[in-house]
Tab-separated table of C-alpha atoms in Angstrom:
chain	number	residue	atom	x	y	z
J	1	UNK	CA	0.000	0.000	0.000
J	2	UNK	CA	1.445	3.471	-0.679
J	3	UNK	CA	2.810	5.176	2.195
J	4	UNK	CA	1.933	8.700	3.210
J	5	UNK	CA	5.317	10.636	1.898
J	6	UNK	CA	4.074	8.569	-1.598
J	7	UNK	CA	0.188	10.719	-1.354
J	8	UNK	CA	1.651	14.346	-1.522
J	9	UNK	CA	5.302	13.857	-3.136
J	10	UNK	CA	8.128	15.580	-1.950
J	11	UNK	CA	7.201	17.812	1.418
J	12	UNK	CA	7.540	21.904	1.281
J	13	UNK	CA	10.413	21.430	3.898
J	14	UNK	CA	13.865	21.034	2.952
J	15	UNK	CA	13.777	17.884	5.461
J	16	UNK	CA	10.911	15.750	4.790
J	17	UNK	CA	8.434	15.287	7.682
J	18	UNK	CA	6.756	12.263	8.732
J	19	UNK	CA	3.602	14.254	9.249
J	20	UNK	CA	1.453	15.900	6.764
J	21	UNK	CA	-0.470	18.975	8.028
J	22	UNK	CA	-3.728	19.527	6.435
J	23	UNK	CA	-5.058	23.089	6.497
J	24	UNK	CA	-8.585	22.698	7.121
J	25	UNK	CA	-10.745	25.715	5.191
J	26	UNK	CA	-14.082	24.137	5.921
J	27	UNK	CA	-16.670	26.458	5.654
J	28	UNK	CA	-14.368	29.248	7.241
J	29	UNK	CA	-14.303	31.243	4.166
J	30	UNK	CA	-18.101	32.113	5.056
J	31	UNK	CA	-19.072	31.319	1.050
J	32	UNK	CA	-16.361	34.342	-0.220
J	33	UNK	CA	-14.045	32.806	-2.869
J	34	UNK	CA	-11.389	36.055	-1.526
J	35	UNK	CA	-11.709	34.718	2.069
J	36	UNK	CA	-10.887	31.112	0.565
J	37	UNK	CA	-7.754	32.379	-0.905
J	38	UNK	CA	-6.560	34.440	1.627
J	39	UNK	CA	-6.373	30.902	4.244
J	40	UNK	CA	-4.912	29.602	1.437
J	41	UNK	CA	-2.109	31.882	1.329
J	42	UNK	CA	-2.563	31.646	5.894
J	43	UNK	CA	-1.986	28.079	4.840
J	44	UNK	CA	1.467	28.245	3.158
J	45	UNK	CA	2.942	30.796	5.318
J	46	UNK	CA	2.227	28.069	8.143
J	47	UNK	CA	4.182	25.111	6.089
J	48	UNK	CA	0.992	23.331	5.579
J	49	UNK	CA	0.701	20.791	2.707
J	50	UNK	CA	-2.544	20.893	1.660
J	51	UNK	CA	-5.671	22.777	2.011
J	52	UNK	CA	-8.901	21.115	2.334
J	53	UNK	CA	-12.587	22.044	1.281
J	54	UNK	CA	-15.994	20.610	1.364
J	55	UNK	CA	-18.395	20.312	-1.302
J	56	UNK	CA	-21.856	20.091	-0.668
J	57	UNK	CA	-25.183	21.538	-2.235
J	58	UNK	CA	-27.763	21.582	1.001
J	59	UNK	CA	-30.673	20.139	-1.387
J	60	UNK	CA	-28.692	17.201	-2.345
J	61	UNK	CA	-27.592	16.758	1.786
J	62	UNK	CA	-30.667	17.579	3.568
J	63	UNK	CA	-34.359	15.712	4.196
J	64	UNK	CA	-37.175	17.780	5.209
J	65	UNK	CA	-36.263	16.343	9.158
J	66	UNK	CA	-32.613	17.866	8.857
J	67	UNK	CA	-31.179	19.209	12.419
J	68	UNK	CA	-28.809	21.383	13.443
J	69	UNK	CA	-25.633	20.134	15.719
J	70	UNK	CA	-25.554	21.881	19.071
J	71	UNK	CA	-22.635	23.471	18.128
J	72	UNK	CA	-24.841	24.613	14.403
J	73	UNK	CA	-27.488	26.230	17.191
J	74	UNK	CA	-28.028	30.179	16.824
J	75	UNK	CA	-25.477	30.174	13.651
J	76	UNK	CA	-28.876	29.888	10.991
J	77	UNK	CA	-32.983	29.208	11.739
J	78	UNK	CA	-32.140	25.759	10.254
J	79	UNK	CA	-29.284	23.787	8.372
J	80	UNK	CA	-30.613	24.582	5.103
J	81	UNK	CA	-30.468	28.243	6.033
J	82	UNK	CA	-27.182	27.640	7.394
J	83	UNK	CA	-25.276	25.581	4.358
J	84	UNK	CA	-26.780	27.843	2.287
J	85	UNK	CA	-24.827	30.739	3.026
J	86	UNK	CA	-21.719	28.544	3.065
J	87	UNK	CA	-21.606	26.693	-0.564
J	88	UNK	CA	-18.610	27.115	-3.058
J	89	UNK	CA	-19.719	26.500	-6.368
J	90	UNK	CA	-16.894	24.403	-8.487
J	91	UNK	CA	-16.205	26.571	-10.235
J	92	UNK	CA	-15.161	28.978	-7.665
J	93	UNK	CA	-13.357	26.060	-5.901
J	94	UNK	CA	-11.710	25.355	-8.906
J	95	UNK	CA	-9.922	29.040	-8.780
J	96	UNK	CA	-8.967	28.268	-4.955
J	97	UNK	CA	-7.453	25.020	-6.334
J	98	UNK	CA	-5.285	26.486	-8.994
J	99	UNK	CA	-4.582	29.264	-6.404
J	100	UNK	CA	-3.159	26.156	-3.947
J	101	UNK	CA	-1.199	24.254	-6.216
J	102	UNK	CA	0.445	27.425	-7.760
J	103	UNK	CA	1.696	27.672	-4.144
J	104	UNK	CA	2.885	24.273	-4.097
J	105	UNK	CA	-0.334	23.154	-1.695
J	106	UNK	CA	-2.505	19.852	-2.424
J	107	UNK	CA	-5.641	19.819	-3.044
J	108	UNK	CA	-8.172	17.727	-0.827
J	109	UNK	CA	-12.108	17.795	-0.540
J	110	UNK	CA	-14.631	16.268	1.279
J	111	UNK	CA	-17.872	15.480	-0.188
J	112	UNK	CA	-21.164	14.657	1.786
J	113	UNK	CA	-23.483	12.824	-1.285
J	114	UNK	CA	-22.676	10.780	-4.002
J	115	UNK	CA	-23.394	13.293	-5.973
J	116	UNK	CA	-20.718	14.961	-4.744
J	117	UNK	CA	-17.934	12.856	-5.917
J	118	UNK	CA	-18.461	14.015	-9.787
J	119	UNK	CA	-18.106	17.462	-8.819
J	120	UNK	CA	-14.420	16.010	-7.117
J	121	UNK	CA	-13.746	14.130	-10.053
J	122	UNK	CA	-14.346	17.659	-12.036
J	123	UNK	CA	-11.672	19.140	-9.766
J	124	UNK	CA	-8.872	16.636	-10.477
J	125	UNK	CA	-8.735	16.463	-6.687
J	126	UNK	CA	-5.423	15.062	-5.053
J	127	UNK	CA	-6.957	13.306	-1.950
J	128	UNK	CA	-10.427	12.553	-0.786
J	129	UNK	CA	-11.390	13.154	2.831
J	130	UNK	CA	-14.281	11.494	4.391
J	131	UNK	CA	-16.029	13.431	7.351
J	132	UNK	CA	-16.218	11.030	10.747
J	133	UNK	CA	-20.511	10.651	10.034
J	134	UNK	CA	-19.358	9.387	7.270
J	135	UNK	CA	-16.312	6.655	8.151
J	136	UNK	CA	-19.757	4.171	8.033
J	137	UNK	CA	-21.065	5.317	4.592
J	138	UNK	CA	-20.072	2.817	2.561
J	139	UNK	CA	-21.998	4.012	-0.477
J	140	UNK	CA	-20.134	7.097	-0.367
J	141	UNK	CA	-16.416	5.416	0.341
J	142	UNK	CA	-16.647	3.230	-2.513
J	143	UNK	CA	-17.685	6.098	-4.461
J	144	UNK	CA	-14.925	8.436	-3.527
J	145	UNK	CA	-12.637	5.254	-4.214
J	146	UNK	CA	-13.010	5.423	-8.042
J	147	UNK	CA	-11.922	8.620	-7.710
J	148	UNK	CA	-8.228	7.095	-7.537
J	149	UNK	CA	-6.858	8.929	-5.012
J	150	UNK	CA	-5.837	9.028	-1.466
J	151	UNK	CA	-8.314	8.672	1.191
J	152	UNK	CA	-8.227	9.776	4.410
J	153	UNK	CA	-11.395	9.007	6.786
J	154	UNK	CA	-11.939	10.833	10.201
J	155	UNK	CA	-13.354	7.997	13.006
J	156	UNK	CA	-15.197	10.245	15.188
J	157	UNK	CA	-18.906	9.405	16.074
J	158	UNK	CA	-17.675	5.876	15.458
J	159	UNK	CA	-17.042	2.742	17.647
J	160	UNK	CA	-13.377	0.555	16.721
J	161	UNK	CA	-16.011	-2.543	15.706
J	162	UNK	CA	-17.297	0.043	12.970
J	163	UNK	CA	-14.816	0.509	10.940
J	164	UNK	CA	-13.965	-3.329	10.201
J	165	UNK	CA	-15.397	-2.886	6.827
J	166	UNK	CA	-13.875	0.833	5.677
J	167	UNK	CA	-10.979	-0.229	6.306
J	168	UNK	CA	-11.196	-3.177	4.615
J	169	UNK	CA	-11.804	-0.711	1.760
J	170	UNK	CA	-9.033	1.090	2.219
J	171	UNK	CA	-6.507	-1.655	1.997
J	172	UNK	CA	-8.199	-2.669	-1.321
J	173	UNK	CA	-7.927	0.728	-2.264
J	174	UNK	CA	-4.831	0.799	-4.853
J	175	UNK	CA	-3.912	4.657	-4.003
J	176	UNK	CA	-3.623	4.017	-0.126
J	177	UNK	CA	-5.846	5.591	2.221
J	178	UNK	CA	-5.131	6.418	6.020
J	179	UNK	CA	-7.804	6.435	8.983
J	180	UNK	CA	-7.983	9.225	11.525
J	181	UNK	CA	-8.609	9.383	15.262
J	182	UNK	CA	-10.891	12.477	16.066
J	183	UNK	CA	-13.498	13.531	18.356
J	184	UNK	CA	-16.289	15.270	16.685
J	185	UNK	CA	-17.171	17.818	19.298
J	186	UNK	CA	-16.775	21.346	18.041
J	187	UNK	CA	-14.530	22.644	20.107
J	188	UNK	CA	-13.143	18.906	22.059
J	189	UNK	CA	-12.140	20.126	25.258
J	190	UNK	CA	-8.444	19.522	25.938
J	191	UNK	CA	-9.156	16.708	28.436
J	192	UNK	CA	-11.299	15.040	25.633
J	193	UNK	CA	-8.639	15.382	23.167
J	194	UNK	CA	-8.867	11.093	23.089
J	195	UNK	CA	-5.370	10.674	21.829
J	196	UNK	CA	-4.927	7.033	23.044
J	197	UNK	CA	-7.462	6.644	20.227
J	198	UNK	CA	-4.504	7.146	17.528
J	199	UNK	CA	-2.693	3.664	19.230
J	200	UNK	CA	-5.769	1.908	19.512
J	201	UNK	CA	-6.571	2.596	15.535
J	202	UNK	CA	-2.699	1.210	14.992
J	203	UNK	CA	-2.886	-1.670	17.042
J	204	UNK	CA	-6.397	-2.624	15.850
J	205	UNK	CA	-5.497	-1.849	12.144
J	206	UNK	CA	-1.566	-1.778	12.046
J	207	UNK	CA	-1.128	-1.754	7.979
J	208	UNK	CA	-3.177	1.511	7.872
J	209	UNK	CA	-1.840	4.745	8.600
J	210	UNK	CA	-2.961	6.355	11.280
J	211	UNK	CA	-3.408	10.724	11.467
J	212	UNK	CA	-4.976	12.970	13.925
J	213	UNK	CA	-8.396	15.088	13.097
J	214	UNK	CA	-8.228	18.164	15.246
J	215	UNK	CA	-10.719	20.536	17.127
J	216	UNK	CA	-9.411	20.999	20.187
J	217	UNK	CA	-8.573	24.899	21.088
J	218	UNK	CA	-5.028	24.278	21.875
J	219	UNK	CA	-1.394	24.380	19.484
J	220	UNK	CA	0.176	21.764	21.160
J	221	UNK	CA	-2.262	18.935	20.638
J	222	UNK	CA	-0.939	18.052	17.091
J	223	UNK	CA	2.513	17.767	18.601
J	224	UNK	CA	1.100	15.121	21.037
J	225	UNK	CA	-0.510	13.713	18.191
J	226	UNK	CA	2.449	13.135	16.301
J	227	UNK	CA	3.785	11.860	19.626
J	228	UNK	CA	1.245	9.404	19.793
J	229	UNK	CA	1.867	8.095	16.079
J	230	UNK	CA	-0.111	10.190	14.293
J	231	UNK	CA	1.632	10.397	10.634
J	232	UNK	CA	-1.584	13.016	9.435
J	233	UNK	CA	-3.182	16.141	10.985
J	234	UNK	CA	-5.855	18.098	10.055
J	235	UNK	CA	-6.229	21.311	11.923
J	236	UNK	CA	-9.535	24.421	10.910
J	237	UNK	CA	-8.048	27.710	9.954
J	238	UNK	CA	-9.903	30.535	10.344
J	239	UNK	CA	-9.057	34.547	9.903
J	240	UNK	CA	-10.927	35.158	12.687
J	241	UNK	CA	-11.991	32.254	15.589
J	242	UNK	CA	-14.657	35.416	16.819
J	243	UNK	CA	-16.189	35.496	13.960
J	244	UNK	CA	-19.625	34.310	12.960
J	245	UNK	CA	-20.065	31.098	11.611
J	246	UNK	CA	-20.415	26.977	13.158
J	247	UNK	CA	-16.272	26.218	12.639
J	248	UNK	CA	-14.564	29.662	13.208
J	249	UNK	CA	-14.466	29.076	17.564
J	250	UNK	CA	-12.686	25.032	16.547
J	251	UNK	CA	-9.980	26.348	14.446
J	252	UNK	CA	-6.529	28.374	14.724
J	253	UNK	CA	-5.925	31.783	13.535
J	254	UNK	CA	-3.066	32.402	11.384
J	255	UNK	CA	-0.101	33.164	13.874
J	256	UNK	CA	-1.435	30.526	15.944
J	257	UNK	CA	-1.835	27.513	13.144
J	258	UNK	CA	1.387	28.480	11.807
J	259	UNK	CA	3.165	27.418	16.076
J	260	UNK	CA	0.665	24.490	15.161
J	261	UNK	CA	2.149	23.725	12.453
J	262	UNK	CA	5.827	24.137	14.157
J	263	UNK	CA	5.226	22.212	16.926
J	264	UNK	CA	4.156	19.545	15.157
J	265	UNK	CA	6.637	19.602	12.921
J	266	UNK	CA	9.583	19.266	15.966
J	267	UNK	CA	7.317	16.376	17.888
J	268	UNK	CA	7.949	14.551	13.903
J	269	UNK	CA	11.539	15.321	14.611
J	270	UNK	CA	11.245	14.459	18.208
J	271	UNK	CA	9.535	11.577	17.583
J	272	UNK	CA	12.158	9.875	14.202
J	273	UNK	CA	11.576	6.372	13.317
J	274	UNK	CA	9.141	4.035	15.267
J	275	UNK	CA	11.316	1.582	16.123
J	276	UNK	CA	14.628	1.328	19.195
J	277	UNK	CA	18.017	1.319	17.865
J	278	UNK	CA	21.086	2.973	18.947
J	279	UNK	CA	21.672	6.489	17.454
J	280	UNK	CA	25.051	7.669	15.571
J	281	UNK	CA	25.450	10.414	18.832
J	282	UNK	CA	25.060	7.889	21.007
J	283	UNK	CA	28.051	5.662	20.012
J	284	UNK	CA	30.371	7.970	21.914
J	285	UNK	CA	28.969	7.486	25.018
J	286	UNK	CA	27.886	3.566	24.323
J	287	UNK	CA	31.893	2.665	24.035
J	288	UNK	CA	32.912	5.172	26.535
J	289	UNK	CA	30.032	4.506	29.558
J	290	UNK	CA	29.162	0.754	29.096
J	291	UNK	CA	31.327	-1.437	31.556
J	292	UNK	CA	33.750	-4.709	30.090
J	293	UNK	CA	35.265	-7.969	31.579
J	294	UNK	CA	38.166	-6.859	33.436
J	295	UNK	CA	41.581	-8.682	35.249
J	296	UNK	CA	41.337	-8.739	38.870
J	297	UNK	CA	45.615	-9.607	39.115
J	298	UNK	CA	47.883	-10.756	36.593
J	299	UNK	CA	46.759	-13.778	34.485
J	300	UNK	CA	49.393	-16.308	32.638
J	301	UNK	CA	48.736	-18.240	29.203
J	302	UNK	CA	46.738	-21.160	29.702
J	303	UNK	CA	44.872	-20.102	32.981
J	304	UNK	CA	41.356	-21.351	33.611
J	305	UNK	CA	39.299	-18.284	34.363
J	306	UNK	CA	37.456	-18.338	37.665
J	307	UNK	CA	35.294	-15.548	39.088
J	308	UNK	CA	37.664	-14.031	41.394
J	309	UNK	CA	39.781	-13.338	38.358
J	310	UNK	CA	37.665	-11.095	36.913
J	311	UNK	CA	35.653	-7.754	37.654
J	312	UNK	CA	33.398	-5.445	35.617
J	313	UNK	CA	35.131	-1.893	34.378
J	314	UNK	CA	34.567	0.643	31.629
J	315	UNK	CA	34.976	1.181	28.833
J	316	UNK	CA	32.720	-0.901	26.619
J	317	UNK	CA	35.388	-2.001	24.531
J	318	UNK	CA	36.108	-5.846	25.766
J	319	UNK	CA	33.762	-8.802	26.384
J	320	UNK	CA	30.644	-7.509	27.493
J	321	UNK	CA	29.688	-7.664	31.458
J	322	UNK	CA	26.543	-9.844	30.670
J	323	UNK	CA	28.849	-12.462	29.474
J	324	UNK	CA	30.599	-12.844	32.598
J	325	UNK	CA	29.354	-16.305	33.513
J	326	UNK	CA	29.477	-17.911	30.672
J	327	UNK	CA	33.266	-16.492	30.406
J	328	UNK	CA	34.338	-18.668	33.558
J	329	UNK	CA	36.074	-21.454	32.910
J	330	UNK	CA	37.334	-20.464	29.480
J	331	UNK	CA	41.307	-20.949	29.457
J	332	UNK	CA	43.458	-18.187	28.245
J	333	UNK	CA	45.268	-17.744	24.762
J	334	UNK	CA	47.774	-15.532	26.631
J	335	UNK	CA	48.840	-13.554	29.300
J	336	UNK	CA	46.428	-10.733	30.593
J	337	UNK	CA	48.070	-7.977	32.842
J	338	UNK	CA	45.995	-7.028	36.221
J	339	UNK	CA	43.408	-4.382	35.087
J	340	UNK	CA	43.533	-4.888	31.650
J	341	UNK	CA	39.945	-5.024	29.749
J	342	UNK	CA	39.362	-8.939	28.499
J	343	UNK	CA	38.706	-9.309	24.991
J	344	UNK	CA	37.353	-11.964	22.598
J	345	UNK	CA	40.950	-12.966	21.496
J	346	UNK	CA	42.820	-13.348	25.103
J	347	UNK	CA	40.351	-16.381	25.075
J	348	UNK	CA	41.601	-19.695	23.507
C-alpha cells in the first residue's frame, strides 16, 4: 500500500516530515471565494501541505427532518439556512485550487453525497477526505474510491467494531488511504482530546496509517498527536476564531496555526523512526560509559578463568559484562596484565 510521503510527493520542507499537516478551510471562508484564498495563502505561510474544502449543495444533503448540531445552534434558523450561506460553487473552488497548487499546496475535498464525488472528479482532486458521520457510509467510500486517489477518513462518532469494513476498503484501495482518530465535538475540550485513540486505531489496524483530526482549542495537541503516532493532521483555519459562523471558535488563527504547524513539525523530529536502535550520537557514550570484563591480578597463558579473576570496568570495549558467567572457565590464549579489559581474542 502506498505510504503517506508517496500521497503528496516531496514535502515543502527542505527535510521531509513524517507528518502531513492539512489546512482545514471548511466552511471558514463564510461562502467568499477572496476569504478562501486568503487561508490559502494563511496556509502556506504556516508550512501546511494541503488545504482542504468541502463540497456540498444543502438540497442534495438535507431531508425535510434535517437538524442542526448543538454546536450549528443560533449560527442559521435551520441547516438549510445555514449551508446555504456557506456553498462554493466548483467553479469557484476550482480558482482556490489552482490558487493552492500554484503555491505548491494539495488539493483535498470532502464530499457529503454521491453526488458529490463528480463534482471532485471535475476538480482533479489530489486526496479525498471522508467526514467522521461518514467513516460508516459505505456508499459514499466506494464512491470516492473510483476517484483514484488518497483517502483519508476521520473515526469520530464511530465505535473501533465500525470501521472493520472501511478499512477493509481502504486496503483494497490501490492509491492508499489512512484512517484518523478524532473527536467530533466542536470545540473537544483539551481533556477530551482522546489521543490514546490514535494507538488503539494502529494496534487494531496496524497496515493503515494512522493521522490525527483536530478541534481541540489548543497548538500543542498536534505535537502530542504526532507523539502518539499520528503520521496526518488536520487542523480548521480561520481569519478570525470570533467570527460568525459553526467552525470559526474550533480552528486556529493564522499566527497561531502556523506554532501548530511548528510544533508539530519538531514532535515529527522528536519523535524519528518508530522503532529502538542505537543512534550515531550515542556511540560515543555507548563505548565510553558501558562497563567490560576486566583482570582482577595478573593472568598467565593457559589459565582457567574463575570468578575471582575477573571484575566489571569501563569502557565498553572488551567482552561484554553480561557475558561474565558464561566467560568462567574459558582458558586463556595468553597472558592478561591485572586491570587490563578482556577481549574476545585473550580467550583460547
Amino acid at each position: 500500500m502506498p505510504q503517506v510521503s508517496d500521497w503528496f510527493g516531496p514535502a515543502t520542507t527542505t527535510a521531509p516530515p513524517r507528518v502531513w499537516l492539512l489546512a482545514e478551510l471548511g466552511v471558514n471562508h463564510d461562502g467568499s471565494v477572496d476569504r478562501a484564498l486568503e487561508l490559502t495563502r494563511a496556509a502556506k505561510s504556516a508550512g501546511a501541505d494541503a488545504i482542504k474544502l468541502q463540497r456540498f449543495e444543502p438540497d442534495r444533503l438535507l431531508s425535510n427532518q434535517a437538524l442542526l448540531a448543538d454546536y450549528q445552534t443560533g449560527k442559521a434558523d435551520d441547516a438549510a439556512a445555514l449551508l446555504r450561506s456557506l456553498v462554493l460553487s466548483v467553479d469557484e473552488m476550482r480558482i482556490i485550487r489552482d490558487a493552492a497548487r500554484a503555491a505548491g499546496l494539495k488539493f483535498v475535498v470532502t464530499p457529503f453525497s454521491l453526488a458529490d464525488v463528480a463534482d471532485l472528479a471535475s476538480l482533479e482532486v489530489d486526496a479525498v477526505k471522508i467526514a467522521s458521520p461518514d467513516a460508516v457510509n459505505l456508499p459514499l467510500l466506494r464512491e470516492s474510491a473510483n476517484l483514484g486517489v488518497p483517502m483519508l477518513v476521520s473515526t469520530g462518532t464511530c465505535e473501533l467494531a465500525e470501521l472493520t469494513a472501511t478499512v477493509e476498503l481502504l486496503r483494497t484501495h490501490s492509491a492508499g488511504g489512512c484512517i484518523m482518530q478524532c473527536v467530533s465535538s466542536y470545540p473537544t475540550p483539551t481533556d477530551a482530546a482522546a489521543l490514546g485513540g490514535i494507538a488503539a486505531l494502529a494496534t487494531q489496524f496496524g497496515d493503515i496509517p494512522v493521522g490525527y483530526s483536530d478541534h481541540t482549542p489548543d497548538t500543542h495537541t498536534g505535537a502530542l498527536a504526532v507523539a502518539s503516532g499520528a503520521v496526518v493532521l488536520e487542523k480548521h483555519v480561520t481569519y478570525d476564531r470570533a467570527a460568525v459562523g459553526p467552525d470559526h471558535a474550533v480552528s486556529l488563527e493564522p499566527d497561531t496555526f502556523a506554532e501548530y504547524v511548528r510544533l508539530a513539525r519538531q514532535a515529527a523530529t522528536m519523535t524519528g523512526p518508530r522503532c529502538k536502535a542505537v543512534l550515531s550520537i550515542e556511540n560515543d557514550v555507548r563505548q565510553v560509559s558501558r562497563q567490560s570484563l576486566c583482570a582482577t591480578r595478573d593472568l598467565p597463558a593457559d589459565h582457567v578463568l574463575t570468578r575471582e579473576d575477573l571484575t566489571i570496568k569501563r569502557p565498553g570495549t572488551g567482552l561484554p559484562a553480561a557475558v561474565l558467567m558464561e566467560t568462567i572457565g574459558r582458558r586463556l590464549a595468553r597472558p592478561v596484565r591485572a586491570n587490563d579489559l578482556l577481549l574476545a581474542d585473550d580467550l583460547a
